[in-house]
CSV table of C-alpha atoms and ligand atoms in Angstrom, one decimal:
chain,number,residue,atom,x,y,z
O,1,MET,CA,-6.4,-24.3,-35.3
O,2,ASP,CA,-2.9,-24.5,-33.8
O,3,PRO,CA,-2.0,-21.6,-32.0
O,4,LYS,CA,0.4,-19.9,-34.4
O,5,SER,CA,-2.2,-19.6,-36.6
O,6,PHE,CA,-4.5,-18.3,-34.1
O,7,LEU,CA,-1.7,-15.6,-34.1
O,8,ASP,CA,-1.8,-15.2,-37.7
O,9,GLU,CA,-5.4,-14.4,-37.4
O,10,LYS,CA,-5.8,-12.0,-35.0
O,11,LYS,CA,-3.0,-9.3,-35.6
O,12,ASP,CA,-5.8,-6.4,-35.6
O,13,GLN,CA,-7.4,-7.6,-32.4
O,14,ARG,CA,-4.4,-7.9,-30.6
O,15,LEU,CA,-3.3,-4.4,-31.3
O,16,ASN,CA,-6.5,-2.6,-30.3
O,17,GLU,CA,-6.3,-4.4,-27.6
O,18,LEU,CA,-2.7,-3.2,-26.7
O,19,PHE,CA,-4.2,0.1,-27.8
O,20,GLU,CA,-6.9,-0.2,-25.1
O,21,PHE,CA,-4.1,-1.0,-22.3
O,22,LEU,CA,-2.4,1.5,-23.3
O,23,ARG,CA,-4.6,4.7,-22.8
O,24,PHE,CA,-4.4,4.3,-19.2
O,25,PRO,CA,-2.3,6.9,-17.7
O,26,SER,CA,-0.4,4.7,-15.7
O,27,ILE,CA,2.5,7.0,-13.9
O,28,SER,CA,3.9,5.4,-10.9
O,29,ALA,CA,5.5,8.7,-9.6
O,30,ARG,CA,2.8,10.8,-9.3
O,31,SER,CA,0.6,10.5,-6.7
O,32,GLU,CA,-2.2,12.1,-8.9
O,33,HIS,CA,-2.2,9.3,-11.1
O,34,GLN,CA,-3.4,6.3,-8.6
O,35,PRO,CA,-6.9,6.0,-9.7
O,36,ASP,CA,-5.4,5.3,-13.2
O,37,ILE,CA,-3.1,2.8,-11.7
O,38,LYS,CA,-6.1,1.5,-9.9
O,39,ALA,CA,-7.9,1.1,-13.2
O,40,CYS,CA,-5.0,0.1,-15.0
O,41,ALA,CA,-4.6,-3.2,-12.8
O,42,GLU,CA,-8.4,-3.6,-13.2
O,43,TRP,CA,-8.5,-4.0,-16.3
O,44,LEU,CA,-5.3,-5.9,-17.0
O,45,ALA,CA,-7.0,-8.6,-14.4
O,46,ASP,CA,-10.0,-8.0,-16.1
O,47,HIS,CA,-8.0,-8.9,-19.8
O,48,MET,CA,-6.1,-12.0,-17.9
O,49,LYS,CA,-9.5,-13.5,-16.9
O,50,LYS,CA,-10.8,-12.8,-20.5
O,51,ILE,CA,-8.3,-15.1,-21.9
O,52,GLY,CA,-8.2,-17.9,-19.2
O,53,ILE,CA,-5.8,-17.3,-17.0
O,54,GLU,CA,-7.0,-16.9,-13.1
O,55,ALA,CA,-6.0,-13.2,-12.1
O,56,LYS,CA,-6.3,-11.3,-9.1
O,57,ILE,CA,-5.3,-7.9,-8.0
O,58,MET,CA,-3.1,-8.0,-4.8
O,59,ALA,CA,-2.4,-5.1,-2.6
O,60,THR,CA,1.4,-4.1,-1.7
O,61,LYS,CA,2.5,-0.7,0.2
O,62,GLY,CA,2.7,1.2,-2.4
O,63,HIS,CA,0.8,0.0,-6.2
O,64,PRO,CA,-0.8,-3.2,-6.8
O,65,VAL,CA,0.3,-6.4,-8.3
O,66,VAL,CA,-1.8,-8.2,-10.9
O,67,TYR,CA,-1.0,-11.8,-10.1
O,68,GLY,CA,-2.4,-14.4,-12.6
O,69,SER,CA,-1.7,-18.2,-12.5
O,70,LEU,CA,-2.9,-20.9,-15.3
O,71,MET,CA,-1.4,-24.4,-14.0
O,72,THR,CA,-1.7,-27.3,-16.3
O,73,SER,CA,-0.2,-30.1,-14.8
O,74,PRO,CA,2.9,-30.7,-11.5
O,75,LYS,CA,5.0,-32.6,-14.7
O,76,ASN,CA,4.9,-29.7,-15.7
O,77,MET,CA,7.6,-26.7,-15.6
O,78,THR,CA,6.3,-22.9,-14.6
O,79,ILE,CA,7.1,-20.0,-16.1
O,80,LEU,CA,6.7,-16.8,-13.9
O,81,TYR,CA,6.1,-14.0,-16.2
O,82,TYR,CA,7.2,-10.4,-14.7
O,83,GLY,CA,6.6,-7.5,-16.2
O,84,HIS,CA,4.9,-3.9,-15.2
O,85,TYR,CA,2.0,-1.8,-16.0
O,86,ASP,CA,3.3,1.2,-14.7
O,87,VAL,CA,5.0,4.3,-16.7
O,88,GLN,CA,7.0,7.1,-16.6
O,89,PRO,CA,6.0,10.6,-16.4
O,90,VAL,CA,5.5,12.1,-19.7
O,91,ASP,CA,7.1,15.7,-19.7
O,92,PRO,CA,8.0,17.6,-21.0
O,93,LEU,CA,5.0,17.2,-22.8
O,94,ASN,CA,5.3,19.7,-25.9
O,95,LEU,CA,7.6,17.5,-27.5
O,96,TRP,CA,5.4,14.7,-28.1
O,97,LYS,CA,4.0,14.8,-31.7
O,98,THR,CA,1.1,12.5,-30.8
O,99,LYS,CA,-0.1,12.5,-27.3
O,100,PRO,CA,1.0,10.0,-24.9
O,101,PHE,CA,-1.5,8.5,-23.9
O,102,GLU,CA,-3.8,8.0,-27.1
O,103,PRO,CA,-1.6,5.5,-28.8
O,104,THR,CA,-1.9,6.1,-32.4
O,105,LEU,CA,0.0,4.3,-35.6
O,106,VAL,CA,2.3,6.6,-37.4
O,107,GLY,CA,4.2,4.5,-40.1
O,108,GLU,CA,5.6,1.4,-38.7
O,109,TYR,CA,5.1,2.3,-34.9
O,110,ILE,CA,2.7,2.9,-32.4
O,111,MET,CA,3.6,5.5,-30.8
O,112,GLY,CA,2.7,6.3,-27.2
O,113,ARG,CA,3.7,6.2,-23.4
O,114,GLY,CA,4.2,2.5,-22.5
O,115,THR,CA,4.6,1.2,-25.7
O,116,THR,CA,8.1,-0.9,-25.5
O,117,ASP,CA,8.3,0.0,-22.0
O,118,ASP,CA,6.6,-1.9,-21.0
O,119,LYS,CA,3.3,-2.3,-21.8
O,120,GLY,CA,3.9,-3.6,-25.4
O,121,GLN,CA,6.6,-6.1,-24.9
O,122,LEU,CA,4.9,-7.4,-22.0
O,123,PHE,CA,1.3,-7.8,-23.9
O,124,THR,CA,3.1,-10.7,-26.4
O,125,HIS,CA,3.4,-13.2,-23.5
O,126,LEU,CA,-0.1,-12.4,-22.8
O,127,LYS,CA,-1.0,-13.1,-26.1
O,128,ALA,CA,1.0,-16.5,-26.8
O,129,LEU,CA,-0.9,-17.7,-24.0
O,130,GLU,CA,-4.1,-17.1,-25.4
O,131,ALA,CA,-3.4,-18.3,-28.7
O,132,TYR,CA,-3.3,-21.8,-26.5
O,133,THR,CA,-6.1,-21.1,-24.2
O,134,ALA,CA,-8.1,-19.8,-27.2
O,135,THR,CA,-7.7,-22.6,-29.6
O,136,ALA,CA,-7.8,-26.8,-28.6
O,137,ASN,CA,-4.7,-26.6,-27.9
O,138,THR,CA,-2.9,-28.3,-24.6
O,139,LEU,CA,-0.1,-25.8,-22.8
O,140,PRO,CA,2.9,-27.6,-22.4
O,141,VAL,CA,3.8,-25.7,-18.8
O,142,ASN,CA,2.4,-23.9,-15.7
O,143,VAL,CA,2.6,-20.2,-16.0
O,144,LYS,CA,2.5,-17.6,-13.5
O,145,PHE,CA,2.0,-13.8,-13.8
O,146,MET,CA,3.5,-11.1,-11.7
O,147,ILE,CA,2.7,-7.6,-13.0
O,148,GLU,CA,3.6,-4.6,-10.9
O,149,GLY,CA,2.8,-1.4,-10.9
O,150,GLU,CA,5.9,1.0,-9.6
O,151,GLU,CA,8.7,-0.5,-11.5
O,152,GLU,CA,9.6,2.9,-12.9
O,153,SER,CA,9.6,4.5,-9.2
O,154,GLY,CA,12.4,1.5,-7.8
O,155,SER,CA,9.7,-0.8,-7.3
O,156,GLU,CA,10.1,0.2,-3.7
O,157,HIS,CA,7.7,-2.5,-1.7
O,158,THR,CA,7.8,-5.4,-4.5
O,159,GLU,CA,10.9,-7.0,-2.4
O,160,GLN,CA,8.2,-7.3,0.5
O,161,PHE,CA,5.8,-8.7,-1.6
O,162,ILE,CA,7.9,-11.6,-3.1
O,163,LYS,CA,9.0,-12.5,0.5
O,164,ASP,CA,5.2,-12.5,1.5
O,165,ASN,CA,4.2,-14.5,-1.3
O,166,ALA,CA,7.5,-16.8,-2.1
O,167,GLU,CA,5.6,-19.8,-2.4
O,168,LEU,CA,2.7,-18.5,-5.0
O,169,LEU,CA,5.6,-17.2,-7.0
O,170,LYS,CA,7.3,-20.5,-6.8
O,171,ALA,CA,8.6,-21.1,-10.6
O,172,ASP,CA,11.5,-23.0,-12.5
O,173,VAL,CA,12.6,-19.4,-14.6
O,174,VAL,CA,11.2,-16.0,-15.3
O,175,VAL,CA,11.0,-14.7,-17.7
O,176,VAL,CA,10.9,-10.8,-18.5
O,177,SER,CA,10.6,-8.7,-21.9
O,178,ASP,CA,11.6,-5.5,-20.8
O,179,THR,CA,15.5,-4.7,-22.6
O,180,ALA,CA,16.1,-4.5,-26.0
O,181,GLN,CA,17.4,-6.0,-29.1
O,182,TYR,CA,20.5,-4.8,-30.0
O,183,GLY,CA,19.9,-2.8,-32.9
O,184,LYS,CA,17.1,-3.1,-35.8
O,185,ASN,CA,17.1,-6.8,-36.6
O,186,ILE,CA,19.8,-7.7,-34.1
O,187,PRO,CA,17.5,-9.5,-31.7
O,188,ALA,CA,18.9,-10.8,-28.2
O,189,VAL,CA,18.7,-12.6,-25.3
O,190,THR,CA,20.3,-10.1,-22.3
O,191,TYR,CA,22.6,-11.4,-19.6
O,192,GLY,CA,23.0,-8.8,-17.6
O,193,LEU,CA,21.7,-5.4,-16.3
O,194,ARG,CA,23.0,-2.6,-14.1
O,195,GLY,CA,21.5,-1.7,-10.7
O,196,LEU,CA,20.7,1.7,-9.4
O,197,ALA,CA,21.6,3.6,-6.2
O,198,PHE,CA,19.3,6.6,-5.5
O,199,VAL,CA,20.2,10.0,-3.2
O,200,GLU,CA,18.7,13.4,-3.3
O,201,VAL,CA,21.1,16.6,-2.2
O,202,LYS,CA,19.7,19.6,-0.6
O,203,ILE,CA,22.2,22.5,0.1
O,204,THR,CA,20.3,25.2,1.9
O,205,GLY,CA,22.5,28.3,2.8
O,206,PRO,CA,20.1,31.7,3.8
O,207,ASP,CA,16.8,31.2,5.6
O,208,ARG,CA,15.3,33.3,2.1
O,209,ASP,CA,16.2,34.4,-0.9
O,210,LEU,CA,18.3,37.4,-0.2
O,211,HIS,CA,18.5,40.4,-2.7
O,212,SER,CA,22.4,39.4,-4.3
O,213,GLY,CA,23.5,43.3,-4.4
O,214,SER,CA,22.9,43.5,-0.5
O,215,PHE,CA,24.2,40.0,0.2
O,216,GLY,CA,26.5,38.6,-2.7
O,217,GLY,CA,29.9,38.4,-1.9
O,218,GLY,CA,29.2,38.0,1.6
O,219,ILE,CA,27.1,35.1,2.0
O,220,ALA,CA,27.7,31.4,0.3
O,221,ASN,CA,25.3,30.4,-2.7
O,222,PRO,CA,24.1,27.4,-2.4
O,223,ILE,CA,23.9,27.0,-6.2
O,224,ASN,CA,27.1,27.5,-6.5
O,225,VAL,CA,28.2,25.5,-3.3
O,226,LEU,CA,25.8,22.3,-4.8
O,227,CYS,CA,27.6,22.8,-8.1
O,228,ASP,CA,31.4,22.7,-7.2
O,229,ILE,CA,29.7,19.5,-5.1
O,230,ILE,CA,28.6,18.2,-8.4
O,231,ALA,CA,32.1,19.1,-10.2
O,232,LYS,CA,33.8,17.1,-7.3
O,233,MET,CA,31.8,13.6,-8.9
O,234,HIS,CA,34.1,12.4,-11.6
O,235,ASP,CA,38.0,13.1,-11.6
O,236,LYS,CA,39.7,14.5,-15.0
O,237,ASN,CA,39.4,10.7,-16.6
O,238,GLY,CA,35.7,10.3,-15.9
O,239,LYS,CA,36.1,8.2,-13.1
O,240,VAL,CA,33.7,8.4,-9.9
O,241,ALA,CA,35.6,10.1,-7.6
O,242,ILE,CA,33.5,9.0,-4.3
O,243,PRO,CA,36.3,7.0,-2.3
O,244,GLY,CA,35.7,3.1,-2.6
O,245,PHE,CA,33.3,3.7,-5.0
O,246,TYR,CA,34.8,0.8,-7.2
O,247,LYS,CA,35.9,-1.4,-4.3
O,248,ASP,CA,33.5,-4.3,-5.4
O,249,VAL,CA,34.0,-4.0,-9.3
O,250,LYS,CA,35.0,-6.6,-10.9
O,251,PRO,CA,37.3,-6.2,-13.9
O,252,ILE,CA,35.8,-7.3,-17.3
O,253,THR,CA,36.6,-10.5,-18.2
O,254,ALA,CA,37.9,-11.9,-21.9
O,255,TRP,CA,34.7,-13.6,-22.4
O,256,GLU,CA,32.6,-10.8,-22.4
O,257,LYS,CA,35.4,-8.4,-24.4
O,258,LYS,CA,35.0,-11.5,-26.9
O,259,GLN,CA,31.5,-10.6,-27.0
O,260,ILE,CA,31.4,-7.1,-27.3
O,261,LYS,CA,34.0,-7.4,-30.2
O,262,ARG,CA,31.7,-9.7,-31.9
O,263,LEU,CA,28.7,-7.1,-32.1
O,264,PRO,CA,28.6,-4.4,-34.9
O,265,PHE,CA,29.5,-0.5,-33.3
O,266,THR,CA,30.1,2.5,-34.8
O,267,VAL,CA,30.1,5.6,-33.2
O,268,LYS,CA,28.2,7.4,-35.6
O,269,GLU,CA,25.7,4.9,-35.6
O,270,PHE,CA,25.5,5.2,-31.7
O,271,LEU,CA,25.2,9.1,-32.1
O,272,SER,CA,22.6,9.1,-34.6
O,273,LYS,CA,20.6,7.3,-31.9
O,274,THR,CA,21.2,9.9,-29.8
O,275,GLY,CA,21.4,13.5,-30.8
O,276,SER,CA,24.6,13.9,-29.4
O,277,LYS,CA,27.2,15.6,-31.0
O,278,GLY,CA,30.3,12.8,-29.0
O,279,ILE,CA,30.7,10.4,-27.2
O,280,HIS,CA,31.9,10.7,-23.7
O,281,GLY,CA,32.8,8.2,-20.7
O,282,GLU,CA,35.7,6.8,-18.4
O,283,LYS,CA,38.7,7.3,-19.9
O,284,GLY,CA,40.3,3.2,-21.2
O,285,TYR,CA,36.6,1.6,-21.6
O,286,SER,CA,34.9,0.9,-25.0
O,287,THR,CA,31.2,2.5,-25.3
O,288,MET,CA,29.7,-0.8,-24.9
O,289,GLU,CA,31.8,-1.4,-22.1
O,290,GLN,CA,31.0,1.9,-20.3
O,291,ILE,CA,27.7,1.1,-20.8
O,292,TRP,CA,27.5,-2.7,-19.8
O,293,SER,CA,29.8,-3.0,-17.2
O,294,ARG,CA,31.2,0.1,-15.5
O,295,PRO,CA,29.5,2.0,-12.6
O,296,THR,CA,27.9,5.7,-13.5
O,297,LEU,CA,26.9,8.6,-11.6
O,298,ASP,CA,24.3,11.6,-12.7
O,299,VAL,CA,22.9,14.4,-11.8
O,300,ASN,CA,19.0,13.5,-13.0
O,301,GLY,CA,17.4,17.0,-11.9
O,302,ILE,CA,18.9,20.0,-10.2
O,303,MET,CA,16.2,22.7,-8.1
O,304,GLY,CA,16.7,26.1,-6.8
O,305,GLY,CA,17.0,29.7,-7.3
O,306,TYR,CA,14.5,31.4,-9.6
O,307,GLN,CA,13.5,30.1,-12.9
O,308,GLY,CA,10.9,32.2,-14.2
O,309,GLU,CA,10.6,34.4,-17.1
O,310,GLY,CA,13.1,37.4,-17.2
O,311,GLY,CA,16.0,38.0,-14.4
O,312,LYS,CA,16.1,38.1,-10.5
O,313,THR,CA,18.7,39.0,-8.7
O,314,ILE,CA,18.7,37.0,-5.7
O,315,ILE,CA,20.8,34.7,-3.3
O,316,PRO,CA,18.8,31.5,-3.6
O,317,SER,CA,17.9,29.9,-0.4
O,318,TRP,CA,18.5,26.5,-1.2
O,319,ALA,CA,19.5,24.4,-4.1
O,320,SER,CA,19.2,20.8,-4.3
O,321,CYS,CA,19.2,18.0,-6.7
O,322,LYS,CA,18.8,14.2,-7.7
O,323,ILE,CA,21.4,12.0,-8.3
O,324,THR,CA,21.9,7.7,-9.6
O,325,MET,CA,24.4,6.1,-9.8
O,326,ARG,CA,24.2,2.8,-11.9
O,327,LEU,CA,26.0,-0.1,-10.3
O,328,VAL,CA,27.4,-3.3,-11.6
O,329,PRO,CA,27.2,-6.6,-9.7
O,330,HIS,CA,28.8,-7.4,-6.4
O,331,GLN,CA,28.3,-3.3,-5.6
O,332,LYS,CA,26.0,-2.7,-2.6
O,333,PRO,CA,23.3,-0.2,-3.1
O,334,HIS,CA,23.2,0.8,0.6
O,335,ASP,CA,26.9,1.0,0.7
O,336,ILE,CA,27.2,3.3,-2.3
O,337,CYS,CA,24.5,5.7,-0.6
O,338,ASN,CA,26.6,5.5,2.8
O,339,LYS,CA,29.9,6.4,0.6
O,340,ILE,CA,28.4,9.4,-1.1
O,341,GLU,CA,27.2,10.8,1.7
O,342,LYS,CA,29.8,10.1,3.8
O,343,TYR,CA,31.9,11.7,0.6
O,344,ILE,CA,29.6,15.1,0.2
O,345,LYS,CA,29.8,15.6,4.4
O,346,LYS,CA,33.2,15.6,4.0
O,347,ILE,CA,33.3,17.8,1.0
O,348,CYS,CA,30.7,20.3,1.5
O,349,PRO,CA,31.8,24.0,3.1
O,350,LYS,CA,30.4,24.7,6.7
O,351,TYR,CA,28.9,27.4,5.9
O,352,VAL,CA,25.6,26.0,4.0
O,353,SER,CA,24.2,23.5,5.5
O,354,CYS,CA,23.3,19.7,3.8
O,355,GLU,CA,20.7,17.7,4.0
O,356,ILE,CA,21.5,13.7,2.2
O,357,ILE,CA,17.9,11.7,1.5
O,358,LYS,CA,19.2,8.4,0.8
O,359,HIS,CA,16.5,6.2,-1.0
O,360,GLY,CA,18.7,3.1,-1.4
O,361,GLY,CA,18.3,1.0,-4.9
O,362,ALA,CA,18.6,-2.5,-6.5
O,363,PRO,CA,22.0,-4.3,-7.1
O,364,GLY,CA,23.3,-5.3,-10.4
O,365,VAL,CA,22.7,-9.2,-12.2
O,366,VAL,CA,24.1,-11.5,-14.2
O,367,VAL,CA,22.1,-14.2,-15.5
O,368,PRO,CA,24.3,-17.7,-16.1
O,369,THR,CA,24.7,-17.9,-20.0
O,370,ASP,CA,25.9,-21.7,-19.9
O,371,GLY,CA,22.2,-23.0,-18.9
O,372,PRO,CA,20.0,-24.7,-20.9
O,373,TRP,CA,16.9,-21.7,-20.0
O,374,LEU,CA,19.3,-19.1,-21.9
O,375,ALA,CA,19.7,-21.2,-25.0
O,376,ALA,CA,16.1,-22.3,-25.0
O,377,ALA,CA,15.7,-18.3,-25.3
O,378,GLY,CA,17.6,-18.1,-28.1
O,379,LYS,CA,16.5,-20.6,-29.8
O,380,ALA,CA,12.5,-19.4,-29.3
O,381,ILE,CA,13.9,-15.9,-30.7
O,382,LYS,CA,15.2,-17.3,-33.9
O,383,ARG,CA,12.3,-18.8,-34.3
O,384,GLY,CA,10.1,-15.9,-33.9
O,385,PHE,CA,12.0,-13.2,-35.6
O,386,GLY,CA,13.8,-15.6,-38.4
O,387,LEU,CA,17.2,-14.1,-36.6
O,388,GLU,CA,20.1,-15.7,-35.0
O,389,PRO,CA,20.0,-13.4,-31.5
O,390,VAL,CA,22.9,-11.7,-29.9
O,391,PHE,CA,23.9,-12.3,-26.4
O,392,ILE,CA,24.4,-8.9,-24.7
O,393,LYS,CA,24.0,-6.7,-21.3
O,394,GLU,CA,22.1,-3.6,-20.9
O,395,GLY,CA,23.2,-0.3,-18.9
O,396,GLY,CA,19.5,0.2,-17.7
O,397,SER,CA,18.3,-1.7,-14.4
O,398,ILE,CA,14.8,-4.0,-13.6
O,399,PRO,CA,15.2,-4.1,-9.7
O,400,VAL,CA,13.3,-7.6,-9.1
O,401,VAL,CA,15.6,-9.4,-11.2
O,402,GLY,CA,18.3,-9.6,-8.1
O,403,THR,CA,15.2,-10.2,-6.0
O,404,PHE,CA,13.7,-13.4,-7.8
O,405,LYS,CA,17.2,-14.7,-7.3
O,406,SER,CA,18.3,-14.0,-3.6
O,407,VAL,CA,14.8,-14.6,-2.3
O,408,LEU,CA,13.4,-17.4,-4.6
O,409,GLY,CA,16.4,-18.8,-6.3
O,410,ILE,CA,14.9,-18.2,-9.7
O,411,ASP,CA,17.3,-17.3,-12.4
O,412,THR,CA,15.6,-14.6,-15.1
O,413,LEU,CA,15.4,-14.8,-18.8
O,414,LEU,CA,15.8,-11.2,-20.0
O,415,LEU,CA,13.7,-10.7,-23.9
O,416,GLY,CA,13.5,-8.1,-24.9
O,417,TRP,CA,12.0,-6.8,-28.6
O,418,GLY,CA,12.0,-3.0,-28.4
O,419,GLN,CA,14.9,-0.6,-29.2
O,420,ASN,CA,16.8,1.3,-27.3
O,421,ASP,CA,15.9,4.4,-30.0
O,422,ASP,CA,12.3,3.5,-28.8
O,423,ASN,CA,12.3,6.7,-26.7
O,424,ALA,CA,12.0,4.8,-23.3
O,425,HIS,CA,11.6,7.8,-21.0
O,426,SER,CA,11.5,10.4,-23.6
O,427,PRO,CA,9.0,12.1,-25.2
O,428,ASN,CA,7.8,10.4,-28.5
O,429,GLU,CA,8.0,6.9,-27.0
O,430,ARG,CA,7.2,4.0,-29.6
O,431,PHE,CA,6.9,0.2,-30.7
O,432,SER,CA,7.3,-0.8,-34.1
O,433,VAL,CA,4.5,-2.8,-35.2
O,434,LYS,CA,7.1,-5.2,-36.8
O,435,ASP,CA,9.0,-5.6,-33.4
O,436,PHE,CA,5.4,-6.4,-31.2
O,437,GLU,CA,4.6,-8.9,-33.8
O,438,ARG,CA,7.6,-10.3,-33.7
O,439,GLY,CA,7.8,-10.8,-30.0
O,440,CYS,CA,4.5,-12.5,-30.0
O,441,TYR,CA,5.6,-15.1,-32.4
O,442,SER,CA,8.7,-15.7,-30.3
O,443,ALA,CA,6.8,-15.6,-26.6
O,444,LEU,CA,4.7,-18.8,-28.6
O,445,ALA,CA,7.7,-20.5,-29.6
O,446,LEU,CA,9.8,-19.8,-26.3
O,447,ILE,CA,6.9,-21.7,-24.4
O,448,GLU,CA,7.5,-24.6,-26.8
O,449,GLU,CA,11.1,-24.4,-26.3
O,450,LEU,CA,10.9,-24.1,-22.2
O,451,ALA,CA,8.6,-27.0,-22.0
O,452,GLN,CA,11.3,-29.1,-23.9
O,453,VAL,CA,13.9,-28.5,-20.9
O,454,LYS,CA,15.4,-31.0,-18.9
O,455,ARG,CA,14.7,-30.1,-15.4
U,1,LIG,N1,12.4,-1.4,-19.3
U,1,LIG,C1,13.9,-0.7,-18.5
U,1,LIG,C2,14.9,-1.5,-18.1
U,1,LIG,C3,15.9,-1.5,-18.9
U,1,LIG,C4,16.4,0.1,-19.6
U,1,LIG,C5,16.5,-2.5,-19.7
U,1,LIG,C6,17.6,0.5,-20.7
U,1,LIG,C7,17.2,-2.6,-20.5
U,1,LIG,C8,18.2,-0.9,-21.0
U,1,LIG,C9,12.9,-0.4,-16.8
U,1,LIG,O1,11.5,0.1,-17.2
U,1,LIG,C10,13.6,0.9,-16.3
U,1,LIG,O2,13.4,2.3,-16.8
U,1,LIG,N2,14.0,0.8,-14.8
U,1,LIG,C11,14.5,2.1,-14.2
U,1,LIG,C12,14.6,1.1,-12.8
U,1,LIG,C13,14.8,2.4,-11.6
U,1,LIG,C14,13.8,3.6,-11.7
U,1,LIG,C15,15.2,1.8,-10.7
U,1,LIG,C16,15.3,2.2,-15.0
U,1,LIG,O3,16.7,1.6,-15.5
U,1,LIG,O4,15.4,3.7,-14.7
U,2,LIG,ZN1,11.6,1.8,-17.9
């Protein structure tokens, strides 16, 4: 049997196996889920062994990496597949229509946390490989897998892992399916991602909550102060107001503007994916330019004061918030963290204290658009989807992509099978069975196409 016929035959089985993978609540951000992370890594390593990949669990200072390899011949090129088996937290739970870790078919969709980000997408490559190992066909490439367990919490320990295992991870190209198509039936190869810088800010006023009648007016309210600081993060044109924030940002190239112009885009359709009333962003740039190629600053969460039922008249003792900034290539996460720290310290009034925790982040990346890898990826998608792919960038981040380049010198192919309205990080995450299937066939074609690339 040829590999493609194997895929044709095993549709139900691979869906059931994916469901097993999806049932682990492998939430990397929550310590209470550490046992689930471990169990998920073990399941994955076992599954890889079952389909003929030599697999092992490798410890890091954080969650473990599942490593696998299948070496065929030194003459063949080597693909390093990267993905993540961890998922984002599921709250607010009450908005889920199905249980996040009980994968369910609803119409054309598999519903559940991790379906598209990233278990379902990652699984397509394992199933493509199985189509070789389970049939008598010779795999024309060497393969390695590095599947991590803390991508959703910033891949804090992954750079060290890559440095420590540089020889083991040596490959010609990295393949990642953790992005999205451009739209329904518009498959894409992604050639750039934004990076990220993350800080937490805590403002403390009185040493305990105070009666707002007895003290309000005479003592600063830390929530008011924090809101004032947050309000000073942008100017009236939607630009980030931190001095030096744009210093390393390069202008958008004419080539990129042309790519954007070629893509179908309507504000109406864009808004329909979000449920928002209108668009908003940095003045002077189109929506796609804002998301692909301009850095941003967002407050992701804000805490402090009384949150319970009814009212409580207090001056709260403290307020804090989490801020992330999406970065474009050449901006350095540490430099940006230092700049925001300096700015907040400068604008924060002296009658409160201010603590800033800098978590660093990951740089933005672009991959060469003219090399043989991207062309091979394009051909594979065309075969798997029966549709011509478009070339796009994405506003999200995959921290290790920059590390693969800077530490190992390897470029990454970003091939996403999902949709950006598949509710990644939101309630009711989903992945259409059709996209999962087309992903499997494209992953299979990719092996053949990459095997033919002249190195
Ligand atoms: N799959 C996403 C990356 C992504 C998001 C690509 C949107 C394209 C569009 C990935 O799992 C992710 O969410 N990464 C985090 C990284 C962060 C925690 C450092 C992100 O972008 O927020
Ligand atoms: Zn994610």
